[in-house]
Amino acid sequence: DWITENVPGKIVLNEIELAAQVTALTQLEDSWRKEAALEEWEASKQVGFVSKAEIINGRTAMFFLVTGLLTEYWTGISMPGQVEEMLRIAGVIGFD
């Protein structure tokens, strides 16, 4: 059983004040829900200038830089030479 009588600090509200509080709390809840949905949407973005995309781009760049350096070490062809050879094989340059 809840004690509802003679509670220290109890404030008795009339119907109008209670309805005003309910309305204010509903508006506050709606704004918090909208803010949470916006944060969830921002966190789910994968492309554009967002932190997840930048992390993926940086890791990909590091991987291919290491791959290019190891290929240069093993074959003796510099990284610009590797790009040139790849473009020649693909037929993009060198239509002699």
Short mmCIF file of C-alpha atoms in Angstrom, two decimals:
data_model
loop_
_atom_site.label_atom_id
_atom_site.label_comp_id
_atom_site.label_asym_id
_atom_site.label_seq_id
_atom_site.Cartn_x
_atom_site.Cartn_y
_atom_site.Cartn_z
CA ASP A 1 0.00 0.00 0.00
CA TRP A 2 1.16 3.44 -0.90
CA ILE A 3 0.96 6.16 1.71
CA THR A 4 -0.88 9.04 0.10
CA GLU A 5 -2.07 11.05 3.10
CA ASN A 6 0.06 13.26 5.35
CA VAL A 7 3.13 12.99 3.11
CA PRO A 8 5.65 15.77 3.80
CA GLY A 9 6.17 18.05 0.80
CA LYS A 10 3.08 16.78 -1.00
CA ILE A 11 1.67 19.30 -3.49
CA VAL A 12 -1.97 19.15 -4.37
CA LEU A 13 -2.64 20.14 -7.99
CA ASN A 14 -5.92 20.96 -9.60
CA GLU A 15 -6.93 19.52 -12.98
CA ILE A 16 -5.67 22.51 -15.00
CA GLU A 17 -2.20 22.47 -13.42
CA LEU A 18 -1.99 18.70 -13.82
CA ALA A 19 -2.97 18.94 -17.51
CA ALA A 20 -0.34 21.66 -18.04
CA GLN A 21 2.32 19.43 -16.48
CA VAL A 22 1.28 16.47 -18.62
CA THR A 23 1.43 18.63 -21.77
CA ALA A 24 4.87 19.99 -20.87
CA LEU A 25 6.21 16.51 -20.09
CA THR A 26 4.79 15.15 -23.36
CA GLN A 27 6.51 17.92 -25.33
CA LEU A 28 9.78 17.24 -23.50
CA GLU A 29 9.49 13.51 -24.19
CA ASP A 30 8.81 14.17 -27.89
CA SER A 31 11.84 16.44 -28.19
CA TRP A 32 14.06 13.83 -26.47
CA ARG A 33 12.74 11.10 -28.78
CA LYS A 34 13.45 13.27 -31.84
CA GLU A 35 16.96 14.00 -30.55
CA ALA A 36 17.62 10.29 -29.90
CA ALA A 37 16.36 9.39 -33.39
CA LEU A 38 18.62 12.05 -34.94
CA GLU A 39 21.65 10.77 -32.99
CA GLU A 40 20.87 7.21 -34.08
CA TRP A 41 20.58 8.34 -37.71
CA GLU A 42 23.88 10.27 -37.51
CA ALA A 43 25.61 7.23 -36.00
CA SER A 44 24.33 4.95 -38.77
CA LYS A 45 25.70 7.09 -41.64
CA GLN A 46 28.47 5.31 -43.55
CA VAL A 47 29.32 7.74 -46.36
CA GLY A 48 30.18 11.42 -46.52
CA PHE A 49 32.33 13.32 -44.08
CA VAL A 50 31.46 11.25 -41.04
CA SER A 51 33.86 9.60 -38.62
CA LYS A 52 33.08 6.02 -39.69
CA ALA A 53 33.73 6.77 -43.36
CA GLU A 54 36.94 8.62 -42.54
CA ILE A 55 38.21 5.70 -40.45
CA ILE A 56 37.46 3.24 -43.27
CA ASN A 57 39.13 5.53 -45.84
CA GLY A 58 42.23 5.92 -43.66
CA ARG A 59 42.59 2.19 -43.05
CA THR A 60 42.16 1.44 -46.76
CA ALA A 61 44.80 4.02 -47.66
CA MET A 62 47.23 2.56 -45.09
CA PHE A 63 46.63 -0.96 -46.42
CA PHE A 64 47.33 -0.01 -50.04
CA LEU A 65 50.34 2.11 -49.09
CA VAL A 66 51.89 -0.88 -47.32
CA THR A 67 50.94 -3.11 -50.27
CA GLY A 68 52.63 -0.70 -52.69
CA LEU A 69 55.76 -0.45 -50.55
CA LEU A 70 56.04 -4.24 -50.21
CA THR A 71 55.53 -4.67 -53.97
CA GLU A 72 58.24 -2.06 -54.58
CA TYR A 73 60.56 -3.92 -52.21
CA TRP A 74 59.98 -7.29 -53.87
CA THR A 75 59.86 -6.23 -57.55
CA GLY A 76 62.04 -3.12 -57.59
CA ILE A 77 59.34 -1.12 -59.44
CA SER A 78 58.52 2.19 -57.75
CA MET A 79 54.95 2.99 -56.72
CA PRO A 80 54.42 5.47 -59.60
CA GLY A 81 55.87 2.81 -61.91
CA GLN A 82 53.38 0.29 -60.53
CA VAL A 83 50.50 2.68 -61.23
CA GLU A 84 51.81 3.30 -64.75
CA GLU A 85 52.11 -0.43 -65.41
CA MET A 86 48.61 -1.07 -64.09
CA LEU A 87 47.22 1.68 -66.38
CA ARG A 88 49.12 0.24 -69.36
CA ILE A 89 47.79 -3.27 -68.68
CA ALA A 90 44.25 -1.89 -68.34
CA GLY A 91 44.68 -0.09 -71.68
CA VAL A 92 44.12 3.37 -70.25
CA ILE A 93 47.48 4.76 -71.44
CA GLY A 94 50.03 3.74 -74.04
CA PHE A 95 47.99 3.48 -77.25
CA ASP A 96 51.14 3.51 -79.37
#
